[in-house]
Short mmCIF file of C-alpha atoms in Angstrom, two decimals:
data_model
loop_
_atom_site.label_atom_id
_atom_site.label_comp_id
_atom_site.label_asym_id
_atom_site.label_seq_id
_atom_site.Cartn_x
_atom_site.Cartn_y
_atom_site.Cartn_z
CA MET A 1088 57.99 107.52 95.19
CA ILE A 1089 60.71 107.75 98.12
CA GLU A 1090 58.34 107.19 101.21
CA VAL A 1091 60.33 107.42 104.26
CA ASN A 1092 59.40 105.82 107.53
CA ASN A 1093 60.02 107.02 111.51
CA ILE A 1094 64.01 107.50 110.06
CA CYS A 1095 65.76 108.12 113.51
CA LYS A 1096 69.52 108.78 112.83
CA TYR A 1097 72.23 109.40 116.24
CA PHE A 1098 75.78 110.29 116.32
CA GLY A 1099 77.14 108.50 119.52
CA GLU A 1100 75.02 109.96 121.89
CA LYS A 1101 73.52 113.10 119.96
CA GLN A 1102 69.67 112.63 118.06
CA VAL A 1103 69.68 114.60 115.31
CA LEU A 1104 66.62 112.81 113.00
CA PHE A 1105 63.53 111.90 114.95
CA ASP A 1106 61.14 110.19 114.14
CA VAL A 1107 60.76 111.61 110.31
CA ASN A 1108 58.23 110.42 107.53
CA THR A 1109 57.47 112.44 104.08
CA THR A 1110 57.48 111.57 100.84
CA PHE A 1111 59.33 111.78 97.61
CA GLU A 1112 56.64 112.17 94.61
CA GLU A 1113 57.45 110.95 91.67
CA GLY A 1114 58.53 113.30 88.79
CA LYS A 1115 58.48 116.40 91.00
CA VAL A 1116 60.78 117.95 92.32
CA ASN A 1117 60.52 117.62 95.98
CA LEU A 1118 62.30 119.91 98.66
CA ILE A 1119 64.00 119.68 102.06
CA ILE A 1120 64.42 122.77 103.99
CA GLY A 1121 65.69 124.48 106.87
CA ARG A 1122 68.29 125.95 108.61
CA SER A 1123 71.93 125.07 109.16
CA GLY A 1124 72.38 122.38 111.18
CA SER A 1125 69.18 121.39 111.63
CA GLY A 1126 69.36 117.33 109.47
CA LYS A 1127 68.48 118.07 106.30
CA THR A 1128 71.56 116.88 104.71
CA VAL A 1129 72.18 113.77 107.09
CA LEU A 1130 69.12 113.37 105.96
CA LEU A 1131 69.57 113.63 102.47
CA LYS A 1132 72.57 110.85 103.07
CA CYS A 1133 69.62 108.26 104.69
CA LEU A 1134 67.41 107.84 101.56
CA VAL A 1135 71.07 107.80 98.88
CA GLY A 1136 72.18 105.27 101.63
CA LEU A 1137 75.83 107.44 102.61
CA PHE A 1138 74.11 107.03 106.13
CA THR A 1139 72.59 104.29 107.90
CA PRO A 1140 69.66 105.29 110.00
CA GLU A 1141 69.34 103.26 113.61
CA SER A 1142 65.86 102.80 113.04
CA GLY A 1143 63.21 103.49 110.80
CA VAL A 1144 62.91 102.99 106.89
CA VAL A 1145 63.43 104.44 103.45
CA LEU A 1146 61.60 103.07 100.90
CA TYR A 1147 61.96 103.58 96.76
CA ASN A 1148 58.78 102.05 95.21
CA GLY A 1149 58.42 100.77 98.50
CA ARG A 1150 61.35 98.64 98.79
CA SER A 1151 63.36 99.20 101.38
CA PHE A 1152 66.77 100.34 100.69
CA HIS A 1153 68.78 99.11 103.40
CA ASP A 1154 67.65 95.72 103.20
CA LEU A 1155 67.73 95.24 100.82
CA PRO A 1156 70.63 92.77 99.09
CA ASP A 1157 73.98 93.93 98.12
CA LYS A 1158 74.17 93.59 94.03
CA ASP A 1159 70.21 94.98 94.30
CA LYS A 1160 71.99 97.49 96.00
CA HIS A 1161 73.78 98.50 93.76
CA ALA A 1162 71.46 98.61 90.87
CA LEU A 1163 69.40 101.38 93.08
CA ARG A 1164 72.78 103.25 93.56
CA ALA A 1165 73.09 102.27 89.49
CA GLU A 1166 69.44 105.00 89.46
CA MET A 1167 70.54 107.62 90.96
CA GLY A 1168 72.38 110.84 90.87
CA MET A 1169 73.28 113.04 92.43
CA VAL A 1170 75.24 116.93 93.21
CA PHE A 1171 77.04 117.35 96.51
CA GLN A 1172 76.80 120.57 97.82
CA GLY A 1173 80.92 121.04 96.75
CA SER A 1174 79.85 119.76 93.61
CA ALA A 1175 82.34 116.87 94.24
CA LEU A 1176 83.62 116.66 90.65
CA PHE A 1177 86.98 114.41 91.24
CA ASP A 1178 89.95 116.82 90.54
CA SER A 1179 92.78 114.21 88.36
CA MET A 1180 89.59 114.64 85.15
CA THR A 1181 88.49 117.05 82.19
CA ILE A 1182 84.63 117.85 82.20
CA GLU A 1183 84.30 115.27 79.95
CA GLU A 1184 85.86 112.56 81.89
CA ASN A 1185 83.90 113.20 85.14
CA VAL A 1186 80.55 112.83 82.19
CA MET A 1187 81.65 110.27 81.26
CA PHE A 1188 82.71 108.33 84.55
CA PRO A 1189 79.22 106.85 85.46
CA LEU A 1190 79.23 105.24 81.40
CA ASP A 1191 82.21 104.26 82.24
CA MET A 1192 81.62 101.69 84.58
CA PHE A 1193 78.17 101.14 84.10
CA THR A 1194 77.58 101.22 80.49
CA GLU A 1195 79.33 98.67 77.59
CA MET A 1196 78.25 102.07 75.43
CA SER A 1197 81.21 102.78 72.24
CA LEU A 1198 84.11 105.95 72.74
CA GLU A 1199 81.71 107.94 70.34
CA GLU A 1200 78.65 106.94 72.01
CA LYS A 1201 79.99 108.16 75.20
CA ARG A 1202 81.48 111.22 73.35
CA GLU A 1203 77.59 112.12 72.01
CA ARG A 1204 75.57 111.04 75.39
CA VAL A 1205 77.84 112.91 77.45
CA ASN A 1206 78.27 116.27 74.41
CA PHE A 1207 74.25 115.51 75.30
CA CYS A 1208 74.05 116.41 79.24
CA LEU A 1209 76.41 119.13 78.67
CA GLU A 1210 74.79 120.64 76.28
CA ARG A 1211 71.26 120.19 78.56
CA VAL A 1212 73.33 122.03 80.86
CA ASP A 1213 74.39 124.77 79.08
CA LEU A 1214 78.21 124.67 79.48
CA HIS A 1215 79.26 124.53 75.69
CA ASN A 1216 83.79 124.56 74.99
CA VAL A 1217 84.33 122.81 78.41
CA ASN A 1218 85.26 118.68 77.59
CA LYS A 1219 88.96 119.73 78.50
CA LEU A 1220 89.06 121.96 81.10
CA TYR A 1221 89.61 120.73 84.61
CA PRO A 1222 86.83 121.36 86.87
CA ALA A 1223 89.52 124.41 89.12
CA GLU A 1224 88.95 126.05 85.87
CA LEU A 1225 85.63 126.42 86.20
CA SER A 1226 83.87 128.98 88.72
CA GLY A 1227 81.33 127.43 90.81
CA GLY A 1228 78.34 127.80 88.81
CA MET A 1229 79.63 126.21 86.44
CA GLN A 1230 81.14 123.44 88.17
CA LYS A 1231 77.44 122.93 89.36
CA ARG A 1232 76.59 122.15 86.09
CA ALA A 1233 78.74 119.88 85.44
CA ALA A 1234 78.05 118.30 88.92
CA PHE A 1235 74.66 118.26 87.25
CA ALA A 1236 75.34 116.46 83.58
CA ARG A 1237 77.11 113.89 85.29
CA GLY A 1238 74.18 113.29 88.01
CA ILE A 1239 72.21 112.13 84.55
CA ALA A 1240 73.73 110.48 82.36
CA CYS A 1241 73.47 107.88 83.71
CA ASN A 1242 69.54 108.96 82.17
CA PRO A 1243 68.34 108.52 86.78
CA ARG A 1244 65.12 107.17 87.49
CA TYR A 1245 66.01 110.42 90.91
CA LEU A 1246 68.33 112.96 91.61
CA PHE A 1247 69.35 114.25 94.72
CA CYS A 1248 71.32 117.70 95.18
CA ASP A 1249 72.72 118.67 98.26
CA GLU A 1250 71.79 123.00 98.70
CA PRO A 1251 72.43 123.76 94.27
CA ASN A 1252 72.69 127.05 94.30
CA SER A 1253 74.30 127.74 97.93
CA GLY A 1254 77.04 130.02 96.87
CA LEU A 1255 76.07 131.44 93.93
CA ASP A 1256 75.44 134.50 93.33
CA PRO A 1257 71.53 135.37 92.58
CA LYS A 1258 70.94 135.05 88.34
CA THR A 1259 73.39 132.23 89.28
CA ALA A 1260 70.73 130.44 91.27
CA LEU A 1261 68.46 130.71 89.81
CA LEU A 1262 69.32 129.70 86.59
CA ILE A 1263 70.45 126.67 88.42
CA ASP A 1264 66.44 125.97 89.99
CA GLU A 1265 65.26 126.39 86.46
CA LEU A 1266 67.51 123.69 85.79
CA VAL A 1267 66.88 121.78 88.18
CA VAL A 1268 62.84 122.02 86.90
CA ASP A 1269 64.06 121.26 83.02
CA ILE A 1270 65.67 118.15 84.15
CA THR A 1271 63.33 116.87 86.70
CA HIS A 1272 60.91 117.09 83.88
CA ASP A 1273 61.58 116.96 80.88
CA LEU A 1274 63.59 112.93 82.44
CA ASN A 1275 60.92 113.15 84.15
CA ILE A 1276 62.35 111.80 88.00
CA THR A 1277 62.28 111.67 91.01
CA THR A 1278 64.07 115.26 92.25
CA VAL A 1279 65.14 115.91 96.28
CA VAL A 1280 67.02 118.73 96.61
CA ASN A 1281 68.11 120.59 99.66
CA THR A 1282 68.16 123.83 100.66
CA HIS A 1283 67.73 126.88 102.70
CA ASP A 1284 67.03 129.19 99.01
CA LEU A 1285 64.19 131.18 99.55
CA ASN A 1286 64.02 131.65 95.97
CA SER A 1287 64.35 128.62 95.72
CA VAL A 1288 61.25 127.17 97.76
CA ILE A 1289 58.18 129.78 96.00
CA THR A 1290 59.19 128.72 92.98
CA ILE A 1291 60.58 125.25 92.45
CA GLY A 1292 59.02 123.77 95.52
CA GLU A 1293 56.57 121.26 94.48
CA THR A 1294 56.29 119.54 97.30
CA ILE A 1295 58.40 120.82 100.71
CA SER A 1296 59.25 119.17 104.35
CA PHE A 1297 60.37 121.73 107.00
CA ILE A 1298 62.16 119.72 109.11
CA TYR A 1299 63.80 121.94 112.29
CA GLU A 1300 66.08 120.31 114.44
CA GLY A 1301 65.66 117.45 113.68
CA HIS A 1302 62.30 116.98 113.58
CA LEU A 1303 59.28 116.52 110.38
CA GLN A 1304 57.98 119.79 111.78
CA TRP A 1305 55.21 121.13 107.81
CA ARG A 1306 55.36 119.46 104.80
CA GLY A 1307 53.80 121.20 101.75
CA ASN A 1308 54.20 122.50 98.28
CA LYS A 1309 55.31 126.11 96.87
CA ASP A 1310 51.71 127.06 97.10
CA ASN A 1311 50.71 127.15 100.25
CA VAL A 1312 54.54 128.01 102.38
CA LEU A 1313 54.13 131.33 102.59
CA THR A 1314 50.21 130.73 104.20
CA SER A 1315 50.71 128.31 106.30
CA ASP A 1316 49.79 129.17 110.09
CA ASN A 1317 53.16 127.13 111.04
CA GLU A 1318 55.09 129.12 113.54
CA LEU A 1319 58.34 127.50 113.35
CA LEU A 1320 57.94 128.01 109.78
CA ASN A 1321 57.39 130.91 109.54
CA ASP A 1322 59.79 131.88 111.48
CA PHE A 1323 62.77 130.66 108.74
CA ILE A 1324 60.47 131.37 105.51
CA TYR A 1325 60.22 135.19 107.46
CA ALA A 1326 63.61 135.80 109.23
CA GLN A 1327 64.72 138.26 106.50
CA PRO A 1328 63.80 142.16 106.37
CA LEU A 1329 62.87 141.87 102.27
CA THR A 1330 60.12 138.28 103.31
CA GLN A 1331 58.86 140.06 106.12
CA ARG A 1332 57.61 142.80 104.58
CA ILE A 1333 56.19 140.32 100.87
CA ARG A 1334 54.29 139.16 104.40
CA GLN A 1335 53.17 142.27 105.58
CA ASN A 1336 51.59 142.45 102.10
CA LEU A 1337 50.39 139.35 101.24
CA MET H 400 94.13 103.95 124.84
CA LEU H 401 94.07 100.13 124.56
CA LYS H 402 90.10 100.57 123.38
CA ASN H 403 90.89 103.07 120.88
CA THR H 404 93.48 100.88 119.08
CA LEU H 405 91.84 97.72 119.12
CA SER H 406 89.91 99.63 117.72
CA ILE H 407 91.16 101.07 114.57
CA ILE H 408 93.19 97.69 114.61
CA GLY H 409 89.22 96.70 113.61
CA GLU H 410 88.57 99.11 111.62
CA TYR H 411 92.03 98.18 109.35
CA ILE H 412 90.99 94.82 108.78
CA LEU H 413 86.74 95.75 107.84
CA PHE H 414 88.80 98.66 105.32
CA LEU H 415 91.23 96.03 104.29
CA LYS H 416 88.58 93.24 103.23
CA LYS H 417 86.31 96.39 101.31
CA VAL H 418 89.92 96.79 99.59
CA PHE H 419 90.67 93.26 98.37
CA SER H 420 86.59 92.62 97.06
CA LYS H 421 86.21 91.98 92.96
CA PRO H 422 86.77 96.03 91.38
CA ASP H 423 83.85 96.84 89.49
CA LYS H 424 84.93 97.11 85.98
CA SER H 425 88.60 95.32 85.20
CA LYS H 426 89.17 97.40 82.23
CA ILE H 427 89.02 100.45 83.81
CA PHE H 428 91.38 98.79 86.92
CA PHE H 429 94.02 97.76 84.55
CA LYS H 430 94.16 101.46 83.45
CA LYS H 431 94.15 102.79 86.95
CA LEU H 432 96.68 100.18 87.92
CA LEU H 433 99.55 101.49 85.53
CA PHE H 434 99.21 104.43 85.42
CA GLU H 435 99.90 103.85 88.93
CA MET H 436 102.48 101.89 88.70
CA GLU H 437 104.13 104.00 86.25
CA SER H 438 103.67 107.16 88.80
CA MET H 439 105.25 106.12 91.86
CA GLY H 440 107.93 104.58 89.87
CA ILE H 441 109.34 107.83 88.05
CA GLY H 442 107.80 109.64 90.36
CA SER H 443 110.59 108.39 92.44
CA MET H 444 113.11 107.41 90.76
CA LEU H 445 115.80 110.48 90.93
CA ILE H 446 115.56 110.74 94.95
CA VAL H 447 116.05 106.84 94.98
CA SER H 448 118.71 107.09 93.18
CA ILE H 449 120.29 110.08 94.98
CA VAL H 450 120.00 109.15 98.06
CA SER H 451 121.32 105.33 97.44
CA ILE H 452 124.12 106.80 95.55
CA ALA H 453 125.11 109.14 98.71
CA MET H 454 124.62 105.98 101.40
CA GLY H 455 126.37 103.57 99.65
CA SER H 456 129.66 106.38 99.48
CA VAL H 457 129.03 107.25 103.60
CA ILE H 458 129.03 103.04 104.16
CA THR H 459 131.44 102.34 102.07
CA THR H 460 133.86 105.93 103.58
CA GLN H 461 132.75 104.94 107.07
CA THR H 462 133.50 101.00 106.41
CA ALA H 463 137.24 101.96 105.25
CA MET H 464 138.12 103.50 108.12
CA GLN H 465 136.77 101.34 110.37
CA ILE H 466 138.74 98.38 109.08
CA GLU H 467 141.93 100.55 108.58
CA SER H 468 143.83 96.70 109.53
CA SER H 469 146.66 95.23 107.78
CA TRP H 470 145.39 92.08 109.22
CA ILE H 471 142.05 92.50 107.81
CA PRO H 472 142.23 92.12 104.49
CA SER H 473 141.23 94.81 102.55
CA TRP H 474 138.33 93.85 100.62
CA THR H 475 136.21 93.79 103.18
CA VAL H 476 135.42 96.65 102.68
CA GLY H 477 133.82 95.95 99.20
CA PHE H 478 132.01 92.71 101.11
CA VAL H 479 130.45 94.73 104.26
CA SER H 480 129.26 97.86 102.64
CA ARG H 481 126.91 94.71 99.99
CA THR H 482 126.28 93.81 103.45
CA SER H 483 124.56 96.27 104.84
CA ILE H 484 123.45 98.28 101.14
CA VAL H 485 121.90 94.41 100.40
CA MET H 486 119.87 93.26 103.27
CA GLU H 487 119.30 96.58 105.24
CA LEU H 488 119.72 99.50 104.21
CA CYS H 489 118.49 99.85 100.35
CA PRO H 490 114.79 97.97 101.53
CA THR H 491 114.79 98.91 105.16
CA ILE H 492 115.96 102.72 105.33
CA ILE H 493 114.19 103.35 101.17
CA SER H 494 110.96 102.03 102.16
CA LEU H 495 111.02 104.85 105.09
CA LEU H 496 111.72 106.62 101.82
CA LEU H 497 109.32 105.87 99.66
CA VAL H 498 106.68 105.98 103.66
CA GLY H 499 107.88 109.56 103.45
CA ASN H 500 107.07 110.56 99.19
CA LEU H 501 104.99 107.80 98.64
CA GLY H 502 102.85 107.70 101.56
CA SER H 503 102.89 110.66 102.15
CA ARG H 504 100.82 111.31 98.95
CA ILE H 505 98.20 108.00 99.11
CA THR H 506 97.21 110.40 102.85
CA ALA H 507 96.90 113.43 101.62
CA GLU H 508 95.18 112.36 97.35
CA ILE H 509 93.03 110.08 99.49
CA GLY H 510 92.04 112.48 101.76
CA SER H 511 91.10 115.71 100.01
CA MET H 512 88.90 113.97 98.34
CA ARG H 513 86.54 112.18 101.38
CA VAL H 514 87.39 116.26 102.13
CA THR H 515 85.92 117.41 99.14
CA GLU H 516 83.27 114.14 98.80
CA GLN H 517 84.82 112.84 95.56
CA ILE H 518 84.90 109.70 97.36
CA ASP H 519 81.04 109.72 99.14
CA ALA H 520 80.23 110.55 94.77
CA LEU H 521 81.25 107.52 93.64
CA GLU H 522 79.94 105.92 97.20
CA VAL H 523 76.40 106.67 95.97
CA MET H 524 77.23 105.24 92.07
CA GLY H 525 77.39 102.00 94.22
CA ILE H 526 80.81 102.25 93.04
CA ASN H 527 83.19 101.37 96.08
CA PRO H 528 85.26 103.59 96.63
CA ALA H 529 88.05 101.98 99.24
CA SER H 530 88.78 99.14 95.96
CA TYR H 531 88.24 102.28 93.42
CA LEU H 532 90.99 103.52 94.73
CA VAL H 533 92.73 101.89 97.43
CA LEU H 534 93.44 98.62 95.30
CA PRO H 535 95.56 99.96 92.06
CA LYS H 536 97.76 101.97 94.86
CA VAL H 537 98.02 99.12 97.16
CA LEU H 538 99.69 96.85 94.07
CA ALA H 539 101.06 99.74 92.26
CA ALA H 540 103.46 100.18 95.44
CA MET H 541 103.76 95.95 95.65
CA VAL H 542 105.04 95.57 92.49
CA VAL H 543 107.35 99.25 91.71
CA ASN H 544 108.71 98.69 95.32
CA PRO H 545 110.49 95.83 94.52
CA ILE H 546 112.29 97.02 90.89
CA LEU H 547 113.07 100.89 92.95
CA ILE H 548 115.33 98.68 95.25
CA ILE H 549 116.71 97.13 92.95
CA PHE H 550 117.67 100.00 91.05
CA SER H 551 118.13 101.04 94.86
CA ILE H 552 121.35 99.03 96.36
CA PHE H 553 122.22 99.58 92.26
CA PHE H 554 123.11 102.81 92.70
CA ALA H 555 123.95 102.85 96.39
CA LEU H 556 127.18 99.81 95.23
CA VAL H 557 127.80 102.58 92.24
CA GLY H 558 128.32 105.41 94.93
CA GLY H 559 130.82 103.39 96.55
CA TYR H 560 133.12 102.41 93.38
CA LEU H 561 132.24 106.15 92.97
CA THR H 562 134.64 106.92 96.02
CA VAL H 563 136.67 103.96 96.27
CA LEU H 564 138.03 105.35 93.16
CA ILE H 565 138.01 108.64 93.96
CA THR H 566 139.24 108.48 97.76
CA GLY H 567 141.37 105.79 97.62
CA CYS H 568 140.92 104.46 100.61
CA ILE H 569 141.32 100.88 98.59
CA THR H 570 142.13 99.74 95.12
CA PRO H 571 138.33 99.57 92.60
CA TYR H 572 139.32 96.26 91.94
CA HIS H 573 139.91 95.08 95.42
CA PHE H 574 136.74 96.86 96.72
CA MET H 575 135.16 95.06 93.56
CA ASP H 576 136.34 91.76 94.10
CA GLY H 577 134.15 92.25 97.79
CA LEU H 578 131.69 92.71 96.89
CA THR H 579 131.71 89.60 94.65
CA TYR H 580 132.66 87.45 97.58
CA CYS H 581 130.50 85.35 99.01
CA PHE H 582 127.08 86.62 97.12
CA ARG H 583 124.12 84.22 97.99
CA PRO H 584 121.19 86.28 95.70
CA TYR H 585 119.00 84.60 98.63
CA ASP H 586 120.18 88.40 100.10
CA ILE H 587 118.52 90.25 97.42
CA PHE H 588 115.71 87.30 97.60
CA TYR H 589 115.39 88.08 101.64
CA ALA H 590 115.59 92.34 101.04
CA VAL H 591 112.63 91.81 98.35
CA THR H 592 110.91 89.94 100.53
CA LYS H 593 111.19 92.77 103.06
CA THR H 594 110.32 95.29 100.50
CA PHE H 595 107.03 93.61 99.41
CA VAL H 596 105.61 93.53 103.52
CA PHE H 597 107.01 97.22 103.23
CA ALA H 598 105.90 98.44 100.55
CA PHE H 599 102.07 96.84 101.93
CA VAL H 600 102.51 98.51 104.69
CA MET H 601 103.03 101.54 103.23
CA SER H 602 100.73 102.11 100.96
CA SER H 603 97.98 100.96 103.02
CA VAL H 604 98.56 102.15 105.89
CA ALA H 605 98.83 105.18 104.21
CA ALA H 606 95.29 105.09 101.76
CA PHE H 607 93.94 103.79 105.67
CA TYR H 608 94.50 107.02 107.27
CA GLY H 609 93.89 109.33 104.03
CA TYR H 610 90.27 107.66 103.71
CA ARG H 611 89.41 107.76 107.38
CA ILE H 612 89.27 111.58 107.83
CA ASP H 613 86.54 113.27 109.05
CA GLY H 614 86.66 116.92 109.07
CA GLY H 615 88.87 119.33 107.23
CA ALA H 616 92.27 120.53 105.60
CA LEU H 617 93.63 120.26 109.97
CA GLU H 618 92.53 116.48 109.99
CA LEU H 619 94.13 115.71 106.38
CA GLY H 620 97.57 116.70 107.92
CA LYS H 621 97.38 114.87 111.65
CA ALA H 622 95.97 112.47 109.07
CA ASN H 623 100.01 112.88 106.91
CA THR H 624 101.52 112.32 109.62
CA GLN H 625 100.12 110.09 111.66
CA GLY H 626 99.91 107.53 108.56
CA ILE H 627 103.62 107.92 108.14
CA VAL H 628 104.48 107.96 111.75
CA VAL H 629 102.55 104.36 112.15
CA SER H 630 103.73 103.06 108.47
CA SER H 631 107.43 103.68 109.66
CA PHE H 632 106.33 101.96 113.04
CA ILE H 633 105.17 99.26 112.02
CA ILE H 634 108.25 98.80 109.11
CA LEU H 635 110.58 98.87 111.87
CA ILE H 636 109.20 96.23 113.25
CA LEU H 637 108.23 94.00 111.04
CA ASN H 638 111.84 94.38 110.04
CA VAL H 639 112.85 92.57 113.03
CA LEU H 640 110.08 90.06 112.98
CA ILE H 641 111.27 89.56 109.33
CA THR H 642 114.59 89.10 110.25
CA GLN H 643 114.58 86.51 113.14
CA ILE H 644 112.04 84.49 110.53
CA MET H 645 114.65 84.61 107.38
CA LEU H 646 117.85 85.03 108.39
#
């Protein structure tokens, strides 16, 4: 379980996170939702240690991440996988080398074992015959899936995804959502997903934290997100004509 | 201005501390080091040889023109050309050329990795990106650049020799006589030492400017220019200092 306690983050004079408190539960798909610029990515980067909050703590099973000694921090990071918004695949490496990279760095597996693991991960994300291709030769959706394969290569306990279905067509976005749910439950990992995709919110959000202008405004799940009486959340959820119609029928 | 400069120097020192930390996996580090040495060395050989031959030819012609006098022995052309080529032209001019060639490549490569979050990806995995990406490049440059300079000296002298052969401004025999006259191996040591220091500056400053990019393509272009200007400036200052210390 990941607990976020009173996180505040500043960039210069500007405060972007205000005393955020939330919890991301083990073995579940946990969503952070909010408008663009609300502080979702900053919160996610505080969770994985790319940003250090000015105050507050991030607890991984009770241990404060930012206060851990370097060695323990290193060990904890080896248990994390992350899928970035732009995939962040290493463009000088083939897809196979990308997925194999964490195995090269953190395991003593033989080349044969690594290849087997790479093929398993690529099959798990439904990618076939792409081992020798470079990221630039794949579509956006395939790059995202390859990034998932790299993210799960070392059997992580925690998987973080920054807007995994942004910029994808609706069908591919659905496939990515399904993939997130399947990976989370099959591998029993704690997944934290940053998104403002409404379909993801109502279909995969086992816990949902809604951030508005750096403040945590609401916490719930996919079952009560559509019936909340939080005005800011409703403004976000029912911003589009399509969702407004759904609301009228609720 | 001063505060900003001091802050950048501090940032650079902290960056070097990260770069010179123990690599996460030595096997992968040596693989990357060999790759960088090969790509830097072979990638720069053509441009270095062309510039060196042209430089040797021009310096020989100019020297021959300046000392056309019956009082000065004609082997002086070879002697002066050799001294200029070995002690100043090749180590400094070729190092400045390599700043534009290798330095800008390093800034662009690391900068684009920063912009596309590839460096963040390494950090999340628990890998020290500065050490993983930059250390092989810095060490490779410090090994490869002195070798390139030795080749450059050779090509520049060949350029000079071909010039006297073609133009006939002095006899090739007198030119060769001048080249070997009072030769001190220390001059080569001085040239290699300078290049070694310049290579460190070029690669680390270029990587630093790529690593600290915050933004997109526009910042990448700015960082590239800054990296070239700053490392060229530091190289010229160090050139003066090293010359005062070693000669």
